[in-house]
Short mmCIF file of C-alpha atoms in Angstrom, two decimals:
data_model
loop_
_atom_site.label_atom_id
_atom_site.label_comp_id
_atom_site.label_asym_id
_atom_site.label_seq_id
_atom_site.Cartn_x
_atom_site.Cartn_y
_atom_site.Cartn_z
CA UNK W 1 70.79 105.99 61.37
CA UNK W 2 67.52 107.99 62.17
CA UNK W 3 66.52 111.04 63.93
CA UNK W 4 64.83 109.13 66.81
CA UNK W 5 68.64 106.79 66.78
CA UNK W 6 70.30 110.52 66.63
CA UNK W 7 68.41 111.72 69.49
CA UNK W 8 68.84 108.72 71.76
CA UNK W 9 72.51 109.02 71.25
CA UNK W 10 72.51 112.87 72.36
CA UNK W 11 70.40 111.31 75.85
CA UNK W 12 73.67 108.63 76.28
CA UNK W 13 76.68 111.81 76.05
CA UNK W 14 78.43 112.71 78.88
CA UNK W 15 76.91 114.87 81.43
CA UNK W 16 80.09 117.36 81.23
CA UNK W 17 78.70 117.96 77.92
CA UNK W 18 75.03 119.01 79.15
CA UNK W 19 76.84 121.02 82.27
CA UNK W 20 78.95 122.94 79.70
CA UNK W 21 75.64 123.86 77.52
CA UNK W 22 73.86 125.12 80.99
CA UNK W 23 76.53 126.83 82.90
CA UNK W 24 77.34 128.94 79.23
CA UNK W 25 76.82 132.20 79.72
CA UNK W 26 77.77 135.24 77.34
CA UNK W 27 79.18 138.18 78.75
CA UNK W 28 77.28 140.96 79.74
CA UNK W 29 76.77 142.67 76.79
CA UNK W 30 77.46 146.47 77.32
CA UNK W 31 75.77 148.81 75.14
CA UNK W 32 75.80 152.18 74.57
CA UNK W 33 74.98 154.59 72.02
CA UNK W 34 77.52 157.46 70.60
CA UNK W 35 76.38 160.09 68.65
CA UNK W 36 79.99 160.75 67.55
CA UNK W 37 81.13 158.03 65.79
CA UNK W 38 84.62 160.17 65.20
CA UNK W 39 84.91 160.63 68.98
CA UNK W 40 84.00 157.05 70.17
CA UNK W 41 87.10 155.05 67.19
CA UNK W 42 89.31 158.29 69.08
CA UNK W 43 88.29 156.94 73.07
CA UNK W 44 88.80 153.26 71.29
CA UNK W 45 92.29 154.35 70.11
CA UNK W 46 93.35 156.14 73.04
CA UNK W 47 91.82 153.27 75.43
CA UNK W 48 93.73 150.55 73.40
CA UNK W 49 97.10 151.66 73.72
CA UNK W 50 96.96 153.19 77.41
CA UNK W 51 94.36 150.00 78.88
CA UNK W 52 95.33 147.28 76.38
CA UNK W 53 98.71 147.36 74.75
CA UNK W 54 98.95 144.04 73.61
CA UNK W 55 100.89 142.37 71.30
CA UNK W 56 101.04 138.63 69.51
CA UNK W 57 102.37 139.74 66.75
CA UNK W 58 104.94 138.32 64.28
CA UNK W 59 108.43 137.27 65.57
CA UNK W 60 109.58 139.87 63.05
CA UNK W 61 107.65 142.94 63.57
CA UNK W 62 107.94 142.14 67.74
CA UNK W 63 111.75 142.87 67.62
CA UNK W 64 111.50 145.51 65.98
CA UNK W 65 108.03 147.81 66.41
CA UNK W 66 109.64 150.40 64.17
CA UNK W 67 109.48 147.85 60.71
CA UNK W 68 107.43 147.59 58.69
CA UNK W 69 104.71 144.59 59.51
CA UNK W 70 105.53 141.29 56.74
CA UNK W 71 103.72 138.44 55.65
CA UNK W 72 105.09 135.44 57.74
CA UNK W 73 108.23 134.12 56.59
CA UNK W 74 106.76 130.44 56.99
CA UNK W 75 104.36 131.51 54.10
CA UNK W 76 107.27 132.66 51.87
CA UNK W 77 107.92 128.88 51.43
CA UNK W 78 104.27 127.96 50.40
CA UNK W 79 103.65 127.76 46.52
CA UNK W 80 101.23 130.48 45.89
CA UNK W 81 99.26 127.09 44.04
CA UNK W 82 98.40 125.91 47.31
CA UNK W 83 96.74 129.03 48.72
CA UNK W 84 93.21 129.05 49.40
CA UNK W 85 90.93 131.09 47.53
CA UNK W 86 88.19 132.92 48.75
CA UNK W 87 85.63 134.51 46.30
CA UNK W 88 84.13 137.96 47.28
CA UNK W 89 80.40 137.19 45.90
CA UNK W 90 80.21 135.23 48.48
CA UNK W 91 81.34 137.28 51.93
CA UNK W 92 78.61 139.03 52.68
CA UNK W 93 78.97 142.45 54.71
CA UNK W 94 75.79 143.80 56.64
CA UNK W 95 75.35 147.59 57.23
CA UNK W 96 76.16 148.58 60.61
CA UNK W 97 73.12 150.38 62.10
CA UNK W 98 75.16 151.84 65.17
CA UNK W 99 78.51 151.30 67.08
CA UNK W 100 78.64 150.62 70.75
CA UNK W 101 81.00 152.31 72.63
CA UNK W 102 83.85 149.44 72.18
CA UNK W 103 86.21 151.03 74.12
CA UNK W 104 83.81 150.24 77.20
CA UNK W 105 85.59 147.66 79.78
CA UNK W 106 84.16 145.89 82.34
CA UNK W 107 85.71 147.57 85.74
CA UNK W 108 87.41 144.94 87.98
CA UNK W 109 87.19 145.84 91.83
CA UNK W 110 91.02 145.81 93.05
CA UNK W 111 89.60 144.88 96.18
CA UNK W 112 88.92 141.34 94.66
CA UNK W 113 91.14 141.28 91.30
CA UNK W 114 94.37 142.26 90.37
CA UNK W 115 95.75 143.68 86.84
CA UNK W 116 99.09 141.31 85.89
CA UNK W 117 101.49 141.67 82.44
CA UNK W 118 102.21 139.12 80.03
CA UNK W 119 104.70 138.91 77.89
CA UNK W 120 104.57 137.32 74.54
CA UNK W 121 105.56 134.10 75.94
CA UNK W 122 103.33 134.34 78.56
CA UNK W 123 100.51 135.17 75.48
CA UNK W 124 101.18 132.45 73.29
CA UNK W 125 101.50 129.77 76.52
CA UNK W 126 97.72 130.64 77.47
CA UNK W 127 96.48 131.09 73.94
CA UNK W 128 97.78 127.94 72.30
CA UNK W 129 99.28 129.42 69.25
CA UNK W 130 100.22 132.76 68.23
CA UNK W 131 96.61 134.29 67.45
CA UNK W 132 97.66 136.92 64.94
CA UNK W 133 97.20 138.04 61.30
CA UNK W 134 99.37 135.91 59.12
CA UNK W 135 98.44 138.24 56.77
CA UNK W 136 99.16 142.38 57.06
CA UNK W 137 99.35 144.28 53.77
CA UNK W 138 101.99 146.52 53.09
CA UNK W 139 102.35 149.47 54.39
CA UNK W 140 101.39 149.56 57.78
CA UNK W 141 103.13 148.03 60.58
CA UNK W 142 103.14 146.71 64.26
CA UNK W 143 102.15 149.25 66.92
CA UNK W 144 104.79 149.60 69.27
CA UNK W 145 102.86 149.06 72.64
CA UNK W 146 102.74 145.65 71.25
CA UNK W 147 104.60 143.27 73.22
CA UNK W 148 102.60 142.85 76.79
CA UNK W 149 99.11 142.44 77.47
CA UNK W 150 97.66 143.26 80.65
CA UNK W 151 95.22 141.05 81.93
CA UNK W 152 92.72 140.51 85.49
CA UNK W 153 92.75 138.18 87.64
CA UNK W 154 90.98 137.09 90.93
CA UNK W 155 92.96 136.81 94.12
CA UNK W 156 93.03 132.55 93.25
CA UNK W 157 94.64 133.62 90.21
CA UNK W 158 92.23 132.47 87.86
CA UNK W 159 91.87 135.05 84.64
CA UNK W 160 89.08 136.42 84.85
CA UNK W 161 89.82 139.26 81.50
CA UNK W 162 92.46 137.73 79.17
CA UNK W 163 91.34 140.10 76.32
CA UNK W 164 94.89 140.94 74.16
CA UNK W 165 94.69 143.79 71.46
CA UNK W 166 97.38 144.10 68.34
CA UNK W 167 97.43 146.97 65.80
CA UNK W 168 98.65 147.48 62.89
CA UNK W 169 98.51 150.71 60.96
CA UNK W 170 99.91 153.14 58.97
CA UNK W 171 102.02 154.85 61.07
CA UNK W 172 102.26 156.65 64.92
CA UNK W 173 102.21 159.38 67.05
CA UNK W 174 105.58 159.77 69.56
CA UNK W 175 102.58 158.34 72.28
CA UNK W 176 102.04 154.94 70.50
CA UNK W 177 98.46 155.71 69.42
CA UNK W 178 97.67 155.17 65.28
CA UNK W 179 98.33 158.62 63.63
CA UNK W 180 95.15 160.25 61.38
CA UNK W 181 96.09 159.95 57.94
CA UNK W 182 96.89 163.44 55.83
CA UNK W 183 93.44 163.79 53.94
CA UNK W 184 91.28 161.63 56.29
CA UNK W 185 90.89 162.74 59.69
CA UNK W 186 91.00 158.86 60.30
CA UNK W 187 93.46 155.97 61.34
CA UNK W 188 94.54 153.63 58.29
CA UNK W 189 94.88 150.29 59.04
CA UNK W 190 93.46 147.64 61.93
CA UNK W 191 93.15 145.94 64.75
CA UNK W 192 92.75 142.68 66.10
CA UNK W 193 91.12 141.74 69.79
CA UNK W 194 91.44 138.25 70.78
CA UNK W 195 89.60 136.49 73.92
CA UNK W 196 89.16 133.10 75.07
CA UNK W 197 86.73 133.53 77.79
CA UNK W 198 84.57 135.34 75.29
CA UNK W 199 84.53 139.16 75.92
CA UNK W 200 84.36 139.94 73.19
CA UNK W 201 80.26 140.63 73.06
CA UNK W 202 80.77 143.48 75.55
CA UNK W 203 82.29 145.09 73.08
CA UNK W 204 80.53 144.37 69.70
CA UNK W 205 78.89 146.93 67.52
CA UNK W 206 75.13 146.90 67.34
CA UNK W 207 73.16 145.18 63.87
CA UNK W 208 69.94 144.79 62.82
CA UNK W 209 69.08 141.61 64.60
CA UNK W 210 67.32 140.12 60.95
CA UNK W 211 69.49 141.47 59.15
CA UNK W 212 73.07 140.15 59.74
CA UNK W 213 74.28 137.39 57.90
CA UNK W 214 77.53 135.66 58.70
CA UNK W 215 79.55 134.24 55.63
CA UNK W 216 81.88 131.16 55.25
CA UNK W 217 85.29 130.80 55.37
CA UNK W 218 86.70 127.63 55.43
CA UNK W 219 84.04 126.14 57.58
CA UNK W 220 83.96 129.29 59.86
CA UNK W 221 81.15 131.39 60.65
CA UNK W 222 82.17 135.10 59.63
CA UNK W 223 80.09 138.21 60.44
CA UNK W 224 81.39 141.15 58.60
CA UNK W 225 79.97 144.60 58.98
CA UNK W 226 80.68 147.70 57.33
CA UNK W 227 80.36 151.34 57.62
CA UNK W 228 80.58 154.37 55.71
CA UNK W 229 82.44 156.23 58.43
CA UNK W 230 81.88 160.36 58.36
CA UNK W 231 85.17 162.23 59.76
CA UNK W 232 85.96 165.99 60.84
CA UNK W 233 86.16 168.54 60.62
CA UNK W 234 82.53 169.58 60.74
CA UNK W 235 81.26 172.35 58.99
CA UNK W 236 80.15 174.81 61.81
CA UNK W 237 76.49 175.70 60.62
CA UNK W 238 75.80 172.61 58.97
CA UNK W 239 77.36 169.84 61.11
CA UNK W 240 77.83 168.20 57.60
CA UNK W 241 81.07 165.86 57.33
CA UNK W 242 84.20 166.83 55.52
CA UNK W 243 83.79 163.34 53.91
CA UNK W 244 83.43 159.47 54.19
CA UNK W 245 85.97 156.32 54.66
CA UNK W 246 85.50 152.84 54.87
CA UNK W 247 85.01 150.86 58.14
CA UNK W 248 84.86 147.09 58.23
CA UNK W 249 84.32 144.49 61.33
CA UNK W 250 84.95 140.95 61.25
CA UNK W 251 83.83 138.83 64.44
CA UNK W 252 84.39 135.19 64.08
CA UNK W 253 85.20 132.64 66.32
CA UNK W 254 88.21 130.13 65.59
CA UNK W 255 89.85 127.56 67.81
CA UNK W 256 88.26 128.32 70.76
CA UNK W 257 89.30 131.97 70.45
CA UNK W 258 87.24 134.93 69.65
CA UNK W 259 88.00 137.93 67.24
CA UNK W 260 87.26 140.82 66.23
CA UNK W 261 88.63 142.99 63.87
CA UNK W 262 87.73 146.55 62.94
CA UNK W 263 89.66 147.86 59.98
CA UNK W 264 89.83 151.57 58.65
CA UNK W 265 90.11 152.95 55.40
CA UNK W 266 90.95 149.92 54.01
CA UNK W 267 89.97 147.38 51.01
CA UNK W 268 87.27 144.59 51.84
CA UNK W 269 89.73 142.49 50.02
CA UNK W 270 92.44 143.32 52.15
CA UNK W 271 89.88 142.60 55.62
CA UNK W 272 89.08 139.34 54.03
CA UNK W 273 92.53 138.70 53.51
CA UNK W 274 93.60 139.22 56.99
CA UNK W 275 90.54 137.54 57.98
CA UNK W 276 90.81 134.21 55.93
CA UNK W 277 94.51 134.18 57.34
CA UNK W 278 93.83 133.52 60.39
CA UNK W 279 91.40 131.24 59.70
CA UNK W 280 93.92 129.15 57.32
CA UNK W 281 96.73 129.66 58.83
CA UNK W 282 98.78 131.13 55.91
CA UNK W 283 98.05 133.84 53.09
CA UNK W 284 94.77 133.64 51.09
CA UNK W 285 93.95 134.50 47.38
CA UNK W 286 90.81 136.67 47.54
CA UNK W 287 89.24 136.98 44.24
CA UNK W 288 86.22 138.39 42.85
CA UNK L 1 68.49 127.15 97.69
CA UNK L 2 70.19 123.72 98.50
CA UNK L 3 73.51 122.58 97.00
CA UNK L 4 73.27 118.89 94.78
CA UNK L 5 74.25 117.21 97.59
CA UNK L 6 72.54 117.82 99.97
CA UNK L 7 69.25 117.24 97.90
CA UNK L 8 70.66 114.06 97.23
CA UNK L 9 71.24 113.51 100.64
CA UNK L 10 67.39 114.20 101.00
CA UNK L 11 67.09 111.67 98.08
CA UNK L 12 68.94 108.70 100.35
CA UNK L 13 66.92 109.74 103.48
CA UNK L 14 63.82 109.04 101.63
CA UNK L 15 62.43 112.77 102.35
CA UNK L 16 59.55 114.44 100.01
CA UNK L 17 62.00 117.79 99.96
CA UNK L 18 64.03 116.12 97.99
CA UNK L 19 62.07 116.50 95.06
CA UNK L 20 60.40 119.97 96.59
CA UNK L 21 64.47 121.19 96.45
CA UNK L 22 64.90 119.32 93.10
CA UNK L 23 61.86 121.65 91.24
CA UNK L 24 63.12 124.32 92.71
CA UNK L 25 66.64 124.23 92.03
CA UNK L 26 65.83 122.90 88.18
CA UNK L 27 62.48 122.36 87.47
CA UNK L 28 62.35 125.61 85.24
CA UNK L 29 64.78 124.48 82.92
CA UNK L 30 63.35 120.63 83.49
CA UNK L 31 59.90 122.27 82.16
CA UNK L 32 61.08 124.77 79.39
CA UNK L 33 63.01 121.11 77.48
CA UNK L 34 60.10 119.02 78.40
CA UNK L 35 58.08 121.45 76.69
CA UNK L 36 60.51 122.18 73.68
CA UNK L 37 59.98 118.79 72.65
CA UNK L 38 56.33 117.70 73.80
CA UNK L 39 55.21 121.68 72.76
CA UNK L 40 52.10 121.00 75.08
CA UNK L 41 52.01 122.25 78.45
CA UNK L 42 49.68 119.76 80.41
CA UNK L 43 51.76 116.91 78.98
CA UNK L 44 55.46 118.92 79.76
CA UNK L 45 54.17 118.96 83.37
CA UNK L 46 53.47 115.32 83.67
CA UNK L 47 56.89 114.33 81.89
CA UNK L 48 58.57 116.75 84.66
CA UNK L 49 56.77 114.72 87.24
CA UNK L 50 57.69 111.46 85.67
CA UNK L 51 60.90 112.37 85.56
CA UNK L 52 60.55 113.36 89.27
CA UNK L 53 59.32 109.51 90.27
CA UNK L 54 62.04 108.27 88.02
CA UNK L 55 65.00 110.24 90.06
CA UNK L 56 63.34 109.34 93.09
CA UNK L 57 63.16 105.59 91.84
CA UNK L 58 66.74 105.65 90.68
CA UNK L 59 68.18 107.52 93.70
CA UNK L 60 69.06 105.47 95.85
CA UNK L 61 71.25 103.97 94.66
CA UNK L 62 72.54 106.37 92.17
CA UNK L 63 74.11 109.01 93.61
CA UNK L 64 74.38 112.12 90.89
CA UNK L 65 76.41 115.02 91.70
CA UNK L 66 76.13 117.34 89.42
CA UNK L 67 72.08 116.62 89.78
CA UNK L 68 71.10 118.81 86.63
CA UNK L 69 72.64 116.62 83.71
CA UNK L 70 71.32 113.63 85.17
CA UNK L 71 67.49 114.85 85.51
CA UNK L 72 67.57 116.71 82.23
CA UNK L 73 67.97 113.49 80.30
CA UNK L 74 65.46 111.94 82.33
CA UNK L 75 63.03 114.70 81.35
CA UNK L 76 64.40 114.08 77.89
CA UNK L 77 64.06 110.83 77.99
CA UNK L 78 60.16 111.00 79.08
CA UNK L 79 59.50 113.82 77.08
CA UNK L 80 60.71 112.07 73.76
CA UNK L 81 59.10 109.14 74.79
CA UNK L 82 55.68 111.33 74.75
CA UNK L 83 56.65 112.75 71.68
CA UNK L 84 57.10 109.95 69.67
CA UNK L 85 53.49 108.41 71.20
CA UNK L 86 51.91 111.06 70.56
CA UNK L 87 53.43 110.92 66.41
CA UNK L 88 52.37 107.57 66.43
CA UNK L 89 48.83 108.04 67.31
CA UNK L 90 48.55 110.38 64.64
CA UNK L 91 49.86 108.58 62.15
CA UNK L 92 47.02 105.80 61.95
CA UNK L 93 47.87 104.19 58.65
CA UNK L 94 47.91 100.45 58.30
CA UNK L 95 51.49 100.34 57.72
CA UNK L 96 51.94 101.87 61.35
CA UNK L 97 49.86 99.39 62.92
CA UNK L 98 51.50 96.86 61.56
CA UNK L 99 54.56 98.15 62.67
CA UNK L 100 53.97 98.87 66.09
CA UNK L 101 52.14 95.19 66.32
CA UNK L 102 55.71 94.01 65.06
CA UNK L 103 57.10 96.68 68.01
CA UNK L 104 55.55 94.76 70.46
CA UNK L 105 56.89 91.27 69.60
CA UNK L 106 60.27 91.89 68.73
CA UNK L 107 60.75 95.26 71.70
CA UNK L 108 63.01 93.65 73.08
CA UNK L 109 65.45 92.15 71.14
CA UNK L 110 65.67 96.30 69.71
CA UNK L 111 65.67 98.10 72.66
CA UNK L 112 68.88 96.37 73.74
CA UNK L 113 70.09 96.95 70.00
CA UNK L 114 68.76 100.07 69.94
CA UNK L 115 70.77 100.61 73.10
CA UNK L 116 74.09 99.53 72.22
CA UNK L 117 73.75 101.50 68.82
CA UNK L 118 73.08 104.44 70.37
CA UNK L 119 75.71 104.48 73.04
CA UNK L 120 78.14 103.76 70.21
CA UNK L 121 76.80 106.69 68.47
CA UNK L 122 76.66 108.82 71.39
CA UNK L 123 80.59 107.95 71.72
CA UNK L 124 81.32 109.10 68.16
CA UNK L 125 79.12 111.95 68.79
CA UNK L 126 81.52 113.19 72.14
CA UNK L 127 84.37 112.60 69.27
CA UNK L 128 82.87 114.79 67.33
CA UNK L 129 82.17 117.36 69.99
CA UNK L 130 85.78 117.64 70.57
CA UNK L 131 86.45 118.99 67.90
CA UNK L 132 84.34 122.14 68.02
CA UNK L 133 84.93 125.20 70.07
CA UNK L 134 83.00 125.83 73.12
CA UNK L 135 80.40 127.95 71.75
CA UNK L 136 80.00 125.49 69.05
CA UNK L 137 79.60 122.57 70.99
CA UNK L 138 77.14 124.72 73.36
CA UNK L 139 75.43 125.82 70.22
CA UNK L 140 74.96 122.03 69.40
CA UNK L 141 74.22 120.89 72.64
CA UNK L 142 71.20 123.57 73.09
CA UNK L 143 69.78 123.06 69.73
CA UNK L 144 70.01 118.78 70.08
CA UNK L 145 70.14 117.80 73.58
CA UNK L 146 68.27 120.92 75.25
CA UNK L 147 65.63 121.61 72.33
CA UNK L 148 66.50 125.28 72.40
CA UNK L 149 64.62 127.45 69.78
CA UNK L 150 67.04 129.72 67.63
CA UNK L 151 65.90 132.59 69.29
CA UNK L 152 66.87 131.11 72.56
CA UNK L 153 70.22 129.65 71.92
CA UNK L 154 70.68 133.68 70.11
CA UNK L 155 70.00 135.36 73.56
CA UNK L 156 72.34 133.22 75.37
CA UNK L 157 75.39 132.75 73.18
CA UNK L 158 74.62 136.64 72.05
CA UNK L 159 74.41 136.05 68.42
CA UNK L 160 71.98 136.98 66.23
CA UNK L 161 69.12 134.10 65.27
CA UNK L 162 70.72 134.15 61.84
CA UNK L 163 74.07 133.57 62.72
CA UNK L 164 72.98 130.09 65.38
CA UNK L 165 71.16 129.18 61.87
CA UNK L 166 74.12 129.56 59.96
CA UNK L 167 76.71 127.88 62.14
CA UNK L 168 74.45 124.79 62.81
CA UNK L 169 74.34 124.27 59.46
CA UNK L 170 78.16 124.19 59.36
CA UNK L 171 78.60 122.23 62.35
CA UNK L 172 76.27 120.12 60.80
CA UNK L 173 77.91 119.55 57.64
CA UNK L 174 80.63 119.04 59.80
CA UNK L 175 79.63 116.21 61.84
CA UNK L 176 77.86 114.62 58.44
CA UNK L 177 81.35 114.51 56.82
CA UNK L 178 82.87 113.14 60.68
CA UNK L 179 80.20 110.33 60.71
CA UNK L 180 80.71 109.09 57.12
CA UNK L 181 84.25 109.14 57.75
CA UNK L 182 83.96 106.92 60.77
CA UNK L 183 80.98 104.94 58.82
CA UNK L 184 78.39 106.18 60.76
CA UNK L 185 76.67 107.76 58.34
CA UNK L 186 74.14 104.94 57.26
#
């Protein structure tokens, strides 16, 4: 085989191929700048749980929102041998230059769409498969507006927004939204937003176009990003930070569903973890 | 602007708009592949026309609905065609002479092989498409079949440059280790 054999072949394909590679079209990305990074994670927060409670998450953890999130029992039964290993030298994060405002939806018209619940059945029927962490480290579990996600669609019924969003942190205010931890005036933990029709780029944080590199994980394209996250209070004269925490993003696409995850004050280990079990389908060994 | 159709409607009644409709409907993104490949503007223009006379030769009695697929890999068609004249007038070595003496006699006897190769391949190739996610196989599809540039296929999948370079690679690697398994890879 040759490149001019290759090339005839790719005239002969189908035509529903060529359709699908003209009539693709991202969404319309939605950007906008926050000065407050602090503010904009507390809109996100409060938008997730009173817009988008969501929740895919493990059998477990669904039953009861009040446990504490586990590995998947499937994985109990899998030798620890057989575990894929992923090697941190070679996930590469890229510095995030700015965050768009990711709490930002697109506004449907009621006029011509209509905002409908689904269940967890409901979720998993359209998705395919339960698209959740296999993986959530100990300590922090399922939010409890998990359970439903609320989703558009157009008076034909066709989804139009399917965007579902799980969390799972450290622990919650009597509202449902994450609770700050005690030293950091920050949520501890993540949370995962899942689309098929592709949303997801209305609400992605902003990178240095040359500058972001995705990594591999078993096959799949990963972008990680990180941040070095400044939280309140601020000092009155000089608007200085109390301090610093972590922030990590993960956007990768996998089985014809996007994802993004944005974890806080947590080990890159622990993202890639959660990250590379999703992508696997059971736990991970992440080494250096 | 007029629905497939109808232009192809226009097509069967033998009418000039049909092609005025055509170019107007497609003939940007006709002209932006023909010029991916042929990178020469003069010579994109005439493979868009070519492609033109060939719909309007072929219809009737084809009747295409959707219309864009179908004149895109006519354009492709002519435009790779150019191409791959235009390579072999530059490379004016003996050994490509010979060669394309040799092309003449035994033209025939390829093209059909040729043919039948490459709609075998093109078969394991919609396999292999199968298996990749949408924005994969769109990813794939502008790169191979539209000529996008990186930059392009970025701006319309909304990923950076870097990341369409990095997942062609892995779909590539991907479809190398799909073709060898199907013993394709030659």
């Amino acid at each position: 085989m040759n490149a001019k054999l290759f090339s005839k072949a790719i005239g002969e394909i189908k035509d529903t191929y060529y359709e699908e590679a003209a009539n693709y079209r991202r969404g319309k990305p939605v950007w906008v700048k926050w000065g407050s990074i602090a503010a904009c994670l507390a809109v996100v927060v409060f938008t997730a749980f009173s817009v988008l409670p969501a929740y895919l998450g493990q059998q477990s953890t669904m039953d009861d929102p009040n446990k504490t999130a586990v590995k998947n029992p499937d994985n109990d039964t899998l030798p620890t041998t057989d575990n894929p290993n992923i090697s941190m030298d070679k996930i590469i994060f890229n510095e995030i230059a700015e965050l768009s405002d990711a709490a930002r939806k697109k506004w449907y018209d009621p006029e011509l769409y209509d905002t409908i619940t689904w269940d967890k059945d409901k979720i998993i029927d359209y998705y395919g498969n339960d698209p959740t962490s296999m993986y959530v480290p100990d300590g922090l579990t399922a939010a409890p507006g998990n359970g439903t996600a609320r989703v558009f669609v157009d008076k034909y019924g066709n989804v139009v927004e399917d965007t579902v969003w799980l969390g799972f942190f450290h622990d919650y205010y009597e509202d449902g939204s994450p609770k700050f931890t005690e030293d950091v005036a920050a949520v501890n933990g993540f949370s995962i937003t899942a689309s098929k029709i592709g949303l997801l780029n209305d609400c992605l944080y902003i990178l240095p176009e040359n500058e972001v590199t995705a990594s591999d994980i078993g096959g799949t394209a990963v972008t990680f990003g990180y941040r070095s996250m400044p939280y309140g209070p601020y000092d009155s004269e000089t608007h200085e930070p109390s301090g610093y925490y972590d922030m990590y993003v993960a956007e990768f696409e996998y089985d014809g569903i996007e994802y993004q995850i944005v974890a806080e004050q947590m080990e890159a280990e622990e993202v890639v973890k959660v990250v590379s079990s999703i992508i696997f389908g059971k736990d991970v060994t992440v080494g250096k | 602007m007029l629905d497939d159709k109808k232009i192809v409607e226009l097509f069967f009644k033998r009418s000039e708009q049909a092609i005025r409709e055509l170019d107007s409907k497609y003939g940007k993104t006709c002209y932006t592949l023909a010029f991916n490949i042929v990178n020469c503007r003069r010579d994109a223009e005439e493979c868009v026309n070519d492609a033109y006379l060939g719909a309007w030769n072929a219809i009737p009695p084809a009747r295409p609905i959707p219309l864009l697929p179908y004149i895109l890999k006519i354009v492709r068609n002519v435009s790779l065609k150019a191409y791959w004249r235009k390579e072999s007038s530059k490379r004016n070595s003996t050994y490509t002479v010979a060669m394309e003496e040799l092309e003449a006699c035994i033209a025939d006897k390829n093209n059909v092989e040729d043919i039948i190769e490459a709609k075998e391949l093109a078969s394991t190739i919609e396999s292999f498409l199968d298996t990749l996610t949408v924005k994969e196989r769109v990813i794939f599809m502008r790169r191979y079949a539209y000529v996008d540039t990186y930059s392009d296929i970025a701006k319309r999948v909304g990923i950076s440059e870097k990341n369409v370079s990095v997942r062609l690679a892995l779909i590539r690697k991907k479809m190398k280790k799909y073709l060898i398994e199907r013993e394709r890879f030659i």
